[in-house]
Coordinates of C-alpha atoms and ligand atoms in Angstrom, one line a residue:
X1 CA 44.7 298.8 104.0
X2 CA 42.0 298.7 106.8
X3 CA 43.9 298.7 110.0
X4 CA 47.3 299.4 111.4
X5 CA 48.8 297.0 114.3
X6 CA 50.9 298.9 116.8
X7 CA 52.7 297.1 119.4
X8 CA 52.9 298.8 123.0
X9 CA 54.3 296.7 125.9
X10 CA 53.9 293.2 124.1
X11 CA 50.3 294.2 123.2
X12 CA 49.0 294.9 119.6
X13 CA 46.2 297.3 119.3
X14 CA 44.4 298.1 115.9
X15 CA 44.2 301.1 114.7
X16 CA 41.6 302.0 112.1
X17 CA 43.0 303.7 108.5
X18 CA 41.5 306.7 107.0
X19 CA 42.0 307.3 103.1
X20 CA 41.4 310.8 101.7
X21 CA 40.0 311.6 98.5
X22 CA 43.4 312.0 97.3
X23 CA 44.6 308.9 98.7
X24 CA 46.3 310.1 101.7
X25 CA 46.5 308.1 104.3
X26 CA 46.0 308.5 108.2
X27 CA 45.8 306.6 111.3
X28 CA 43.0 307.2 113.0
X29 CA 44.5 307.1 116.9
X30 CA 41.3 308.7 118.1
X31 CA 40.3 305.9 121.0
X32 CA 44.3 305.2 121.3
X33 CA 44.6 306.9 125.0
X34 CA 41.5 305.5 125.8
X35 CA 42.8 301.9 124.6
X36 CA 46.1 301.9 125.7
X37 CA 46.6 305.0 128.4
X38 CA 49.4 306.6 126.0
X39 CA 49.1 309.7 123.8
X40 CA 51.4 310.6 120.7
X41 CA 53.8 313.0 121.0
X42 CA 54.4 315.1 117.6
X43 CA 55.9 318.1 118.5
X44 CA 55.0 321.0 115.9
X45 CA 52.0 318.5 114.5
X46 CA 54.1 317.8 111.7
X47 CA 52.8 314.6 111.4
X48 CA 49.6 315.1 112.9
X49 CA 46.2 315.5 110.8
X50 CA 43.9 317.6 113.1
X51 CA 41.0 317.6 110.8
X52 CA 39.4 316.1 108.0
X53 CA 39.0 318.5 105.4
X54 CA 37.1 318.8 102.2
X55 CA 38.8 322.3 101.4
X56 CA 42.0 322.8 100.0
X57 CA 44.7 319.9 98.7
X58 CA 48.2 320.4 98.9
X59 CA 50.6 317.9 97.4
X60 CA 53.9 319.0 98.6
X61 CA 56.1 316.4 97.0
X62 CA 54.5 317.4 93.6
X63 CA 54.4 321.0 94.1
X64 CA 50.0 320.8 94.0
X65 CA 47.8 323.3 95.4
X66 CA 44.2 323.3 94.4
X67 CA 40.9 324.5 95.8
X68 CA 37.6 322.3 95.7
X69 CA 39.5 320.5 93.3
X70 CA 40.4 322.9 90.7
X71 CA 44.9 323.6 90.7
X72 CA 45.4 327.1 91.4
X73 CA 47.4 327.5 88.1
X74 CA 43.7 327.0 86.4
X75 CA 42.1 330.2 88.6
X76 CA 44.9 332.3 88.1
X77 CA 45.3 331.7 84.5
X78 CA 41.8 331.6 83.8
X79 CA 41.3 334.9 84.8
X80 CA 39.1 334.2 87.8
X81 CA 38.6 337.2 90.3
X82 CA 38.9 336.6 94.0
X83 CA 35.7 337.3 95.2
X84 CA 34.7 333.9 92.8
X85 CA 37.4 332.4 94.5
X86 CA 36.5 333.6 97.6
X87 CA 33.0 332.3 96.6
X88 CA 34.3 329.0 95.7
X89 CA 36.3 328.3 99.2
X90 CA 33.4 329.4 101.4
X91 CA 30.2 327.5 99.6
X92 CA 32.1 324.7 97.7
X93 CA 31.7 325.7 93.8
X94 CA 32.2 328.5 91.4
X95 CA 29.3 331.0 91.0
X96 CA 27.3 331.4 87.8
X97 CA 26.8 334.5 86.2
X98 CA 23.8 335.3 88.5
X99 CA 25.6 334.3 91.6
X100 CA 28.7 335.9 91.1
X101 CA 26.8 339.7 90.4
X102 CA 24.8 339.1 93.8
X103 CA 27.9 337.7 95.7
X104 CA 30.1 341.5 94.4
X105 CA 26.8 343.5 95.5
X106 CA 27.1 342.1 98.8
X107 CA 30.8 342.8 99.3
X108 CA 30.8 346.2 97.8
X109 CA 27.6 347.4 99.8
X110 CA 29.1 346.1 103.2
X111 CA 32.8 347.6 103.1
X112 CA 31.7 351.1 104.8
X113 CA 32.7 350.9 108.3
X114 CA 30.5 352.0 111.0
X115 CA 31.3 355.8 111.5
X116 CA 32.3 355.4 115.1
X117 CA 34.8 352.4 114.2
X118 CA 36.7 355.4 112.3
X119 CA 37.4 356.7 115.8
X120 CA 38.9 353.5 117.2
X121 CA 42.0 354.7 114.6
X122 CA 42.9 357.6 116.4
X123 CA 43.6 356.0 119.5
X124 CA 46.1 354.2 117.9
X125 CA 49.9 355.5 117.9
X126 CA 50.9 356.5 114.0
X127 CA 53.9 354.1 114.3
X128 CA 51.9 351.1 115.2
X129 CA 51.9 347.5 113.0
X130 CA 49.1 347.4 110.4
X131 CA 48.6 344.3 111.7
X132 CA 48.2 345.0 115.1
X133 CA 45.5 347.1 114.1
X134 CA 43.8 344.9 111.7
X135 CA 43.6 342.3 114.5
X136 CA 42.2 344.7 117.2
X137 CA 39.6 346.0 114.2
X138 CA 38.8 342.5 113.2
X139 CA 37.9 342.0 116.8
X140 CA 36.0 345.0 117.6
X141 CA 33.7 344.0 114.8
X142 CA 32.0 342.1 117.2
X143 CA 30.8 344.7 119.4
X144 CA 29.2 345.8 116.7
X145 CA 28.0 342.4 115.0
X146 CA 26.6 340.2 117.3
X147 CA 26.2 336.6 116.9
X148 CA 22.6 335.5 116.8
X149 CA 19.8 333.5 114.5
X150 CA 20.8 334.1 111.0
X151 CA 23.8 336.2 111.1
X152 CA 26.3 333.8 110.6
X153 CA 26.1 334.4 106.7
X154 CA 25.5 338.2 106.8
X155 CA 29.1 338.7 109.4
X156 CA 30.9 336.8 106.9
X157 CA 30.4 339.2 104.2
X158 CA 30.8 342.3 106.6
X159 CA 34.3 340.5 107.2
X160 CA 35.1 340.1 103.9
X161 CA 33.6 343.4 102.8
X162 CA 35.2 345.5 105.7
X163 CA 38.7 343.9 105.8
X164 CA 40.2 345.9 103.2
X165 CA 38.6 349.3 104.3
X166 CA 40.4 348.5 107.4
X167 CA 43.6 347.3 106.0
X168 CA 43.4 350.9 104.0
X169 CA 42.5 352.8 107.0
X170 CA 45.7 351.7 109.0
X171 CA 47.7 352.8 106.0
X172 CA 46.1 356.1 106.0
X173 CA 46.5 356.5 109.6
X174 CA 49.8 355.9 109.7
X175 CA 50.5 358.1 106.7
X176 CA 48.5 361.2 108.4
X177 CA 46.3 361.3 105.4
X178 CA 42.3 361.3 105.0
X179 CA 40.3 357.9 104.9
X180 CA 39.1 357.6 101.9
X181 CA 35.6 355.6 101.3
X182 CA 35.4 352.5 99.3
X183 CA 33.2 352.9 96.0
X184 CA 30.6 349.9 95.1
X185 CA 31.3 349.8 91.2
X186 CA 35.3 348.6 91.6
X187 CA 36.5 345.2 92.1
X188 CA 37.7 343.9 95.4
X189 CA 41.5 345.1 94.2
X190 CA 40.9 348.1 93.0
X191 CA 38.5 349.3 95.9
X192 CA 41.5 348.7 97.5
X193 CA 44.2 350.2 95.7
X194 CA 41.7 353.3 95.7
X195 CA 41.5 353.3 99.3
X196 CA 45.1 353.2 99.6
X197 CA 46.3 355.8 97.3
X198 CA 43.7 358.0 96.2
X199 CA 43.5 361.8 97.9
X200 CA 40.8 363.8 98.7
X201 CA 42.6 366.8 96.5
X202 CA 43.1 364.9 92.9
X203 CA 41.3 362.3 90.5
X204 CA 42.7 359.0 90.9
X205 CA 42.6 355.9 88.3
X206 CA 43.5 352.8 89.3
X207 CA 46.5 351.0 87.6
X208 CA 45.0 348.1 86.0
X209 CA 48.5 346.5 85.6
X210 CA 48.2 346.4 89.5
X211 CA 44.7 345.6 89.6
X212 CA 45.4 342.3 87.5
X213 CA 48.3 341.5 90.0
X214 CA 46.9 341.6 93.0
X215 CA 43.7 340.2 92.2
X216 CA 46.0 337.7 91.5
X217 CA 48.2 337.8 94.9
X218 CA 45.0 338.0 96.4
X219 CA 44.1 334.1 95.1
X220 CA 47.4 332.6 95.7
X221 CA 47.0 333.3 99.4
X222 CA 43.6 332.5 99.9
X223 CA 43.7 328.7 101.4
X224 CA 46.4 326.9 102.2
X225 CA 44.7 324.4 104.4
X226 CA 45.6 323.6 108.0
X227 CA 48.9 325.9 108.1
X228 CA 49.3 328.0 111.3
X229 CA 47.0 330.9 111.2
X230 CA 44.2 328.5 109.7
X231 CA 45.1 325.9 112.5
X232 CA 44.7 329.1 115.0
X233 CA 41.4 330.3 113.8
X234 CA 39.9 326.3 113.6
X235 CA 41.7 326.0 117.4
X236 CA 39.9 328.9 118.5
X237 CA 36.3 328.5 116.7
X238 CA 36.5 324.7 117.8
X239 CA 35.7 326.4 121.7
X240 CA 32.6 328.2 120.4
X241 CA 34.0 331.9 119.9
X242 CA 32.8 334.1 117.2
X243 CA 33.4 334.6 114.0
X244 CA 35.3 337.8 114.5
X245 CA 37.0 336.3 117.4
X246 CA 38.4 333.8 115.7
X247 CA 40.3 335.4 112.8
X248 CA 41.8 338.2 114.9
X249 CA 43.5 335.5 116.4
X250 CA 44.2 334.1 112.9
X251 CA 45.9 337.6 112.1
X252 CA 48.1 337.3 114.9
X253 CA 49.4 333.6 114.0
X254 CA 50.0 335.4 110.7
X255 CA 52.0 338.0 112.0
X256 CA 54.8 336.0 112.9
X257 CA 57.8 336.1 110.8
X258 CA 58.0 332.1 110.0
X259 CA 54.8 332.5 108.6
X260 CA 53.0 335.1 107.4
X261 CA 55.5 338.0 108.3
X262 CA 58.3 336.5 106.1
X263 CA 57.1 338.3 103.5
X264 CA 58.3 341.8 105.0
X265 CA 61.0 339.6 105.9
X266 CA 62.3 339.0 102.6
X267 CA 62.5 342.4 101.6
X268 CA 64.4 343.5 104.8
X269 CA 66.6 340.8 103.9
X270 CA 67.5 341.4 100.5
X271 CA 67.7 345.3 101.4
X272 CA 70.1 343.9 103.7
X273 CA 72.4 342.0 101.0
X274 CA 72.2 345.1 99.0
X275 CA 73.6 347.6 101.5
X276 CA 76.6 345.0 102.3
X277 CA 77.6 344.9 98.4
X278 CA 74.6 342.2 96.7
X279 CA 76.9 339.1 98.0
X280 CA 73.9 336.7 97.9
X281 CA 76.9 333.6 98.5
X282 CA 77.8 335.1 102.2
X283 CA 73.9 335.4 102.9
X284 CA 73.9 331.4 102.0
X285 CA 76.5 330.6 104.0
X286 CA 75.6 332.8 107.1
X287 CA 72.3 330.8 106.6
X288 CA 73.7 327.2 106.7
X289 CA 75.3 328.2 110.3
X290 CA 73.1 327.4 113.0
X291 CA 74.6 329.7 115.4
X292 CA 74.1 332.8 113.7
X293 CA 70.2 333.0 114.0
X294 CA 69.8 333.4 110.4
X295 CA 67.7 331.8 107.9
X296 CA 66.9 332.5 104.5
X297 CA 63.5 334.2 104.5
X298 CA 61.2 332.9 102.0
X299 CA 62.9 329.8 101.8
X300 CA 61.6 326.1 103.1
X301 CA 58.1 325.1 103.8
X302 CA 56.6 322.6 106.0
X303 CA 54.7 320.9 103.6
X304 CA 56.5 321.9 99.8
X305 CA 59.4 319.7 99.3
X306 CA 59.5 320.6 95.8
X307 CA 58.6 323.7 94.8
X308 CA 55.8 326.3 95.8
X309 CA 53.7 326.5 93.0
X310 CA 52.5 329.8 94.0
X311 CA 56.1 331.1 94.1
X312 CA 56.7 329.9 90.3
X313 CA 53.4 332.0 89.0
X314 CA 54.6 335.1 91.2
X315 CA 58.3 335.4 90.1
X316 CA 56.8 335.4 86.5
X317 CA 54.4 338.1 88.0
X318 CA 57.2 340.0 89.5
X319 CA 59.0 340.4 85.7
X320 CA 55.8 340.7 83.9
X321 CA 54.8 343.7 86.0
X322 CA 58.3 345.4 86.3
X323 CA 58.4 345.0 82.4
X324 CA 55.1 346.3 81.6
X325 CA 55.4 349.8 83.9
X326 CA 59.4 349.7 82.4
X327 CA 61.1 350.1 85.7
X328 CA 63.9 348.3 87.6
X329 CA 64.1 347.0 91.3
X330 CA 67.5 345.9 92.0
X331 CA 66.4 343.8 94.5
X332 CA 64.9 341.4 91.7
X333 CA 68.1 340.9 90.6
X334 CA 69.4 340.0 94.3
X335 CA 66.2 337.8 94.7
X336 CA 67.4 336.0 91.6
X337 CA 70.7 335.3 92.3
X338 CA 70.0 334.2 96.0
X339 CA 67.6 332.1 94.9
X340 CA 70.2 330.6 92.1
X341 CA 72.7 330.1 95.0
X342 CA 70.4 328.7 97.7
X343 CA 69.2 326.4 94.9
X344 CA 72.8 325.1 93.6
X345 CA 74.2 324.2 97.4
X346 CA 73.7 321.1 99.0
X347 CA 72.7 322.2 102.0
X348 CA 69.6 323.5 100.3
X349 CA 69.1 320.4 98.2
X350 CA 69.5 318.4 101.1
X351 CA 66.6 319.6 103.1
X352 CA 64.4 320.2 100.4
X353 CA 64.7 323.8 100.8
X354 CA 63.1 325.5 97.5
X355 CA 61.3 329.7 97.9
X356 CA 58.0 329.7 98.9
X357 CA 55.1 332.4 98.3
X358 CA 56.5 334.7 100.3
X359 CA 59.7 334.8 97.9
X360 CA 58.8 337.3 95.0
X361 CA 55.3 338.5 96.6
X362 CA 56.9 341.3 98.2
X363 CA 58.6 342.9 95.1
X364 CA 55.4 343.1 93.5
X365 CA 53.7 344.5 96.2
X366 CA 57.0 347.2 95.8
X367 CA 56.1 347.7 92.8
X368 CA 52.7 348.8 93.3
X369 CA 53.9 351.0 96.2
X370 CA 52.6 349.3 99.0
X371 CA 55.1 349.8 102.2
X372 CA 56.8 346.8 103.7
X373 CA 54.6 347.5 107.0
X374 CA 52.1 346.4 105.0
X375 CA 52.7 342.9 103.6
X376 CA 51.4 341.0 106.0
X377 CA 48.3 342.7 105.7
X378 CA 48.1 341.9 101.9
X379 CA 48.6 338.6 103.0
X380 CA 45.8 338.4 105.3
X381 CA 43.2 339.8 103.2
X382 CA 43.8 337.0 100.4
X383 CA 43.8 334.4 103.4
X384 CA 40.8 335.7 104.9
X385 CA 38.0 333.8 103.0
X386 CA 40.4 330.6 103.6
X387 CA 40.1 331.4 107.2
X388 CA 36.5 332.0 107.6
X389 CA 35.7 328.5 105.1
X390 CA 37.8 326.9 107.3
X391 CA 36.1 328.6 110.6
X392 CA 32.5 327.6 109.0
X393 CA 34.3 323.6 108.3
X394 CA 35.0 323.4 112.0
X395 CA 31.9 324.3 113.1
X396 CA 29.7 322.5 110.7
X397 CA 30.9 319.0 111.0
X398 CA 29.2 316.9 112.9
X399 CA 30.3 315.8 116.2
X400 CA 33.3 318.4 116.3
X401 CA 34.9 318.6 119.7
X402 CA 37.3 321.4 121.0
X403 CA 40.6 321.1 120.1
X404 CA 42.3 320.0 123.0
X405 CA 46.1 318.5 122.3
X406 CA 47.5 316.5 125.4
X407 CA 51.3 316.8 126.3
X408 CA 54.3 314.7 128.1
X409 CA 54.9 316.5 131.5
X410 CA 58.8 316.5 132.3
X411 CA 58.6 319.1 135.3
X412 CA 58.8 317.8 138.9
X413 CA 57.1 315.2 140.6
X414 CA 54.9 316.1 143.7
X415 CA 56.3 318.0 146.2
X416 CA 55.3 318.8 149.6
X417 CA 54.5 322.8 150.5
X418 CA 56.3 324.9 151.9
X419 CA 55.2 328.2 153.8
X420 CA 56.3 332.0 152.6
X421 CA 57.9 332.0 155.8
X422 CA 60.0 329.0 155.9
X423 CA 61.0 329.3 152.4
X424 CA 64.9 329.2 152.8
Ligands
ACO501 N1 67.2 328.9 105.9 C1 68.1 328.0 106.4 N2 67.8 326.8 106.9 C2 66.6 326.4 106.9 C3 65.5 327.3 106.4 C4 65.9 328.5 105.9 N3 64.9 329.4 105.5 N4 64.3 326.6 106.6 C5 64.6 325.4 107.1 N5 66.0 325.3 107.3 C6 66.7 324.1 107.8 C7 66.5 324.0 109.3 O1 67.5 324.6 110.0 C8 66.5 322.5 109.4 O2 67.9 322.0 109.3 P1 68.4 320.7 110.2 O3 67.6 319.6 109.6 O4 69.8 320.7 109.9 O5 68.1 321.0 111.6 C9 65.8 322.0 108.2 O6 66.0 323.0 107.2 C10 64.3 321.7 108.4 O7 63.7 322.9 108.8 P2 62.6 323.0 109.9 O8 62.7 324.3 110.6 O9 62.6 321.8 110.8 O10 61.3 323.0 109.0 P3 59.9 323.4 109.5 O11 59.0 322.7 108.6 O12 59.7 323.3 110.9 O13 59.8 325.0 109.1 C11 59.6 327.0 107.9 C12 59.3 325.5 108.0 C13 59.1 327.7 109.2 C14 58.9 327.6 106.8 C15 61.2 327.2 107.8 O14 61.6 326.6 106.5 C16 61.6 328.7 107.9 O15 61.9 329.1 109.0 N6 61.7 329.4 106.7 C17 62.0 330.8 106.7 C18 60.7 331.6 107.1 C19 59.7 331.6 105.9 O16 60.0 331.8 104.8 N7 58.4 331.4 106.3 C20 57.3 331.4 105.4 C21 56.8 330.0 105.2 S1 55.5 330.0 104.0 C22 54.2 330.7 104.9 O17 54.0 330.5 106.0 C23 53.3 331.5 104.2

């Protein structure tokens, strides 16, 4: 298949085919307005490819995710840290041995955070969203960080490196307790973890239970090709605006709770079935109705139709790690039996409705004792090296134009003026 034929007024055009590697297929409708003065209209781009992209692969009707080619089951399973990952989605391969000690040098020896940025935290009120403040940090770091000759490379790894002293920071703030520093010898996780819960006044070891787990979160977020927030940060880098520019806007397409957010979401909602009883069969129902502005959180996907293959590894995260610290979250239980009775109706089979990652992710991050405030955030920092390869994509590929959509007009027609004065 070379060519498609489309048919407009009595007129055929041709439209050339292109074939990904995977053998998807897209009609290339690039000269179309230009050929036949019409545009396509695909509200929500659901149908739209607005890149090529040699990144991540997604096969939603199989239920495939993989990175530069390698399924995601295989990196999480194979015990791959996320920094390797993180690696992999930025430059294309895995790093050897040598590459791999130089890559965690560089992201340990850039997480400090300029002294003064510490003082950009206390402006902010204690009740404010983690990620409003990750987004306004992510953003400052370019007053700090200028774009110039050669420094493409070097902000990169100050991103990477400074994200989670940031996302620690807002936790601390909002807690009323001391920043503490990252320390170069831990893994991306655990520097993490430390920053989060160790204090000033006691030794603190980190959990490697937890450690495992979310280096393991941390990779099942980490690309999902062009979904919203990466779509955000290509739309914005596409004009020319910096690195740091960019991916604060990212964060902010995160935020929202049909993407990103639905991971606080979830929780709310299943604290929510367990105050009125643990009736998971009234939550389905209330779901199904239209009119009562309720949807299952966690549940449906854009591009899954099957099942979210990062959903299956974390639910058998979630027991694992319950199991191993012997303790008990009710709301597993509620999780399980929602899912069971979303699952057995047709309203859910229907539409192809299965959990998706943001499911079971947030009962392990309960587990650990990250607050709900803070999901999102945990979400970002696994997404962020997905963002920036994507970022560096867009504005490495030859001929690369700003994203510009078009749009069908339906307000009014021409009118004439009319004066302040005679206005009736
Ligand atoms: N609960 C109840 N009904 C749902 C749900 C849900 N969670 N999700 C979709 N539907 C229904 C819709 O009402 C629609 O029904 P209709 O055909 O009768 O009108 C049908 O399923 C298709 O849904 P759309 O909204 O058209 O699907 P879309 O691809 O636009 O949206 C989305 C996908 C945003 C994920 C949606 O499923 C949703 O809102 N889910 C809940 C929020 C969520 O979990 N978001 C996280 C997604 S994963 C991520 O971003 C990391």
């Amino acid at each position: 298949m070379k060519t498609a034929k489309l048919v407009l007024e009595g007129k055929e055009h041709e439209l050339p085919v292109v074939v990904g590697s995977e053998g998807e297929v897209g009609i290339d409708i690039a000269k179309l307005r230009q050929a036949t003065g019409a545009i396509t209209l695909d509200d929500g781009y659901g149908n739209t490819g607005s890149c090529k992209s040699a990144i991540t692969f997604i096969d939603g009707e199989k239920g495939i995710l993989r990175y530069r080619g390698y399924d995601i089951d295989d990196l999480v399973r194979g015990g791959c840290r996320f920094s390797e990952v993180a690696y992999l989605l930025l430059y294309g391969e895995l790093p050897n041995q040598r590459e791999t000690e130089a890559w965690r040098y560089q992201l340990t020896h850039h997480s400090l955070l300029h002294e003064d940025m510490k003082k950009f935290f206390e402006g902010f009120p204690s009740s404010a969203h983690p990620m409003a403040i990750l987004s306004a940090m992510v953003a400052s770091l370019s007053t700090y960080y200028l774009e110039g000759e050669n420094q493409e490379e070097v902000n990169i790894i100050r991103l990477l490196a400074k994200a989670k002293t940031i996302a620690a920071f807002s936790y601390k703030k909002s807690i009323g307790q001391p920043f503490v520093y990252p320390l170069n010898h831990l893994s991306y996780p655990a520097n993490f973890l430390r920053m989060m819960f160790a204090v000033p006044t006691e030794p603190y070891e980190v959990n490697p239970i937890f450690e495992k787990a979310l280096n393991q979160l941390l990779i099942l977020h980490a690309d999902h090709e062009q979904n919203c927030s990466a779509s955000t940060v290509r739309m914005v880098g596409s004009s020319g605006a910096n690195l740091f520019a960019s991916i604060a806007a990212g964060v902010g397409a995160l935020w929202g709770p049909l993407h990103g957010g639905a991971n606080q979401a979830v929780i709310e909602m299943l604290e929510q079935i367990q105050a009125d009883g643990g009736n998971t069969k009234k939550f389905v129902d209330m779901a199904k109705k239209k009119d009562s502005g309720f949807r299952l959180m966690g549940f449906g996907h854009r591009v899954y139709k099957n099942h979210d293959p990062r959903c299956r590894i974390l639910k058998e995260t979630v027991g694992k790690v319950l199991e191993q610290l012997g303790a008990k979250d009710p709301l597993l239980d509620i999780a399980k039996d929602l899912e069971q009775a979303a699952l057995s109706d047709p309203y859910f089979i229907e539409r192809k409705l299965y959990p998706n990652v943001d499911f079971y992710s947030g009962l392990i991050y309960r587990a650990m004792g990250i607050p709900t405030s803070m999901f999102t955030v945990m979400f970002a920092l696994g997404r962020l090296p997905g963002w920036i390869a994507q970022w560096k994509e867009e504005r490495t590929t030859a001929g690369a134009r700003i994203h510009r959509p078009r749009q069908i007009y339906t307000g009014r027609t021409q009118r004439k003026f009319v004066p302040l004065a005679e206005r009736p």
